[in-house]
mmCIF file of C-alpha atoms in Angstrom:
data_model
loop_
_atom_site.group_PDB
_atom_site.id
_atom_site.type_symbol
_atom_site.label_atom_id
_atom_site.label_comp_id
_atom_site.label_asym_id
_atom_site.label_seq_id
_atom_site.Cartn_x
_atom_site.Cartn_y
_atom_site.Cartn_z
ATOM 1 C CA MET A 3 4.439 0.274 -9.598
ATOM 2 C CA PHE A 4 5.535 3.606 -11.163
ATOM 3 C CA PHE A 5 7.759 1.901 -13.774
ATOM 4 C CA ILE A 6 4.842 -0.446 -14.578
ATOM 5 C CA LEU A 7 2.323 2.415 -14.976
ATOM 6 C CA ILE A 8 4.924 4.097 -17.308
ATOM 7 C CA THR A 9 5.681 0.992 -19.416
ATOM 8 C CA PHE A 10 1.865 0.521 -19.737
ATOM 9 C CA LEU A 11 1.306 3.947 -20.948
ATOM 10 C CA LEU A 12 4.193 3.727 -23.647
ATOM 11 C CA LYS A 13 2.793 0.663 -24.906
ATOM 12 C CA GLU A 14 -0.848 2.322 -25.339
ATOM 13 C CA ILE A 15 0.747 5.268 -26.872
ATOM 14 C CA GLU A 16 2.494 3.166 -29.381
ATOM 15 C CA ALA A 17 -0.557 1.051 -30.108
ATOM 16 C CA GLN A 18 -2.731 4.426 -30.455
ATOM 17 C CA ILE A 19 0.000 5.925 -32.745
ATOM 18 C CA LEU A 20 -0.429 2.664 -35.126
ATOM 19 C CA GLU A 21 -3.990 2.928 -34.837
ATOM 20 C CA SER A 22 -4.706 6.698 -35.159
ATOM 21 C CA ASN A 23 -4.348 9.101 -37.893
ATOM 22 C CA SER A 24 -4.510 12.374 -35.813
ATOM 23 C CA PRO A 25 -1.476 13.160 -33.334
ATOM 24 C CA ALA A 26 -3.714 15.563 -31.569
ATOM 25 C CA THR A 27 -6.656 13.150 -30.906
ATOM 26 C CA LEU A 28 -4.105 10.696 -29.643
ATOM 27 C CA LEU A 29 -2.309 13.316 -27.266
ATOM 28 C CA GLN A 30 -5.643 14.455 -25.928
ATOM 29 C CA THR A 31 -6.756 10.561 -25.296
ATOM 30 C CA THR A 32 -3.260 9.670 -23.796
ATOM 31 C CA TRP A 33 -3.295 12.545 -21.687
ATOM 32 C CA LYS A 34 -6.768 11.700 -20.213
ATOM 33 C CA GLU A 35 -5.523 7.877 -19.636
ATOM 34 C CA PHE A 36 -2.436 9.156 -17.949
ATOM 35 C CA LYS A 37 -4.554 11.251 -15.583
ATOM 36 C CA CYS A 38 -6.720 8.577 -14.860
ATOM 37 C CA ASN A 39 -4.095 6.067 -14.388
ATOM 38 C CA LEU A 40 -1.831 8.439 -12.282
ATOM 39 C CA HIS A 41 -5.210 9.114 -10.104
ATOM 40 C CA LEU A 42 -5.704 5.407 -9.610
ATOM 41 C CA GLY A 43 -1.886 4.742 -8.952
ATOM 42 C CA GLY A 44 -2.010 7.287 -6.118
ATOM 43 C CA VAL A 45 -5.251 5.793 -4.608
ATOM 44 C CA ILE A 46 -3.568 2.468 -4.606
ATOM 45 C CA ALA A 47 -0.406 3.898 -3.195
ATOM 46 C CA LEU A 48 -2.364 5.554 -0.530
ATOM 47 C CA CYS A 49 -4.311 2.313 0.613
ATOM 48 C CA ILE A 50 -0.831 0.314 0.840
ATOM 49 C CA ILE A 51 0.437 3.250 3.039
ATOM 50 C CA LEU A 52 -2.588 3.141 5.182
ATOM 51 C CA ALA A 53 -2.482 -0.679 5.251
ATOM 52 C CA VAL A 54 1.358 -0.590 6.463
ATOM 53 C CA ILE A 55 0.646 1.993 9.095
ATOM 54 C CA GLY A 56 -2.361 0.236 10.300
ATOM 55 C CA ALA A 57 -0.435 -3.194 10.410
ATOM 56 C CA SER A 58 2.283 -1.519 12.218
ATOM 57 C CA VAL A 59 -0.001 -0.173 15.118
ATOM 58 C CA LEU A 60 -1.673 -3.190 15.588
ATOM 59 C CA TRP A 61 1.505 -5.059 15.834
ATOM 60 C CA SER A 62 2.841 -2.666 18.286
ATOM 61 C CA HIS A 63 -0.610 -3.169 20.276
ATOM 62 C CA PHE A 64 -0.295 -6.764 20.257
ATOM 63 C CA LYS A 65 3.375 -6.858 21.578
ATOM 64 C CA ASN A 66 2.497 -4.593 24.310
ATOM 65 C CA VAL A 67 -0.551 -6.994 25.059
ATOM 66 C CA GLN A 68 1.906 -9.872 24.995
ATOM 67 C CA LYS A 69 4.389 -8.095 27.192
ATOM 68 C CA ARG A 70 1.280 -7.539 29.844
ATOM 69 C CA ILE A 71 0.509 -11.256 29.712
ATOM 70 C CA ASP A 72 4.100 -12.293 30.188
ATOM 71 C CA GLU A 73 4.108 -9.769 33.350
ATOM 72 C CA ALA A 74 1.116 -11.163 34.761
ATOM 73 C CA ARG A 75 2.098 -14.862 34.331
ATOM 74 C CA GLY A 76 5.302 -14.070 36.050
ATOM 75 C CA LEU A 77 3.363 -12.367 39.030
ATOM 76 C CA ILE A 78 1.331 -15.587 39.388
ATOM 77 C CA LEU A 79 4.269 -17.797 39.391
ATOM 78 C CA LEU A 80 5.980 -15.737 42.100
ATOM 79 C CA THR A 81 2.648 -15.710 44.065
ATOM 80 C CA TYR A 82 2.139 -19.553 43.847
ATOM 81 C CA SER A 83 5.767 -20.492 44.572
ATOM 82 C CA GLY A 84 5.858 -18.732 47.704
ATOM 83 C CA ALA A 85 8.533 -16.404 47.071
ATOM 84 C CA GLY A 86 6.283 -13.185 46.868
#
């Protein structure tokens, strides 16, 4: 993701150099775009991290529920088979 962002920014800088006459204006515009893209990249990364954590918590919860269901099935089988 980071490399894609850097590649995009470098292509934008190159395009603006070809279109712009003033390097100061180019630098100012590029810095604003870089800050905006960096902020957007951070938000996307945070969302991905939160999604992974949420999926991990849900997976752990469902595994515990499945384990309890299997234990209950085992108890039911023991009870009805007459062994218990």
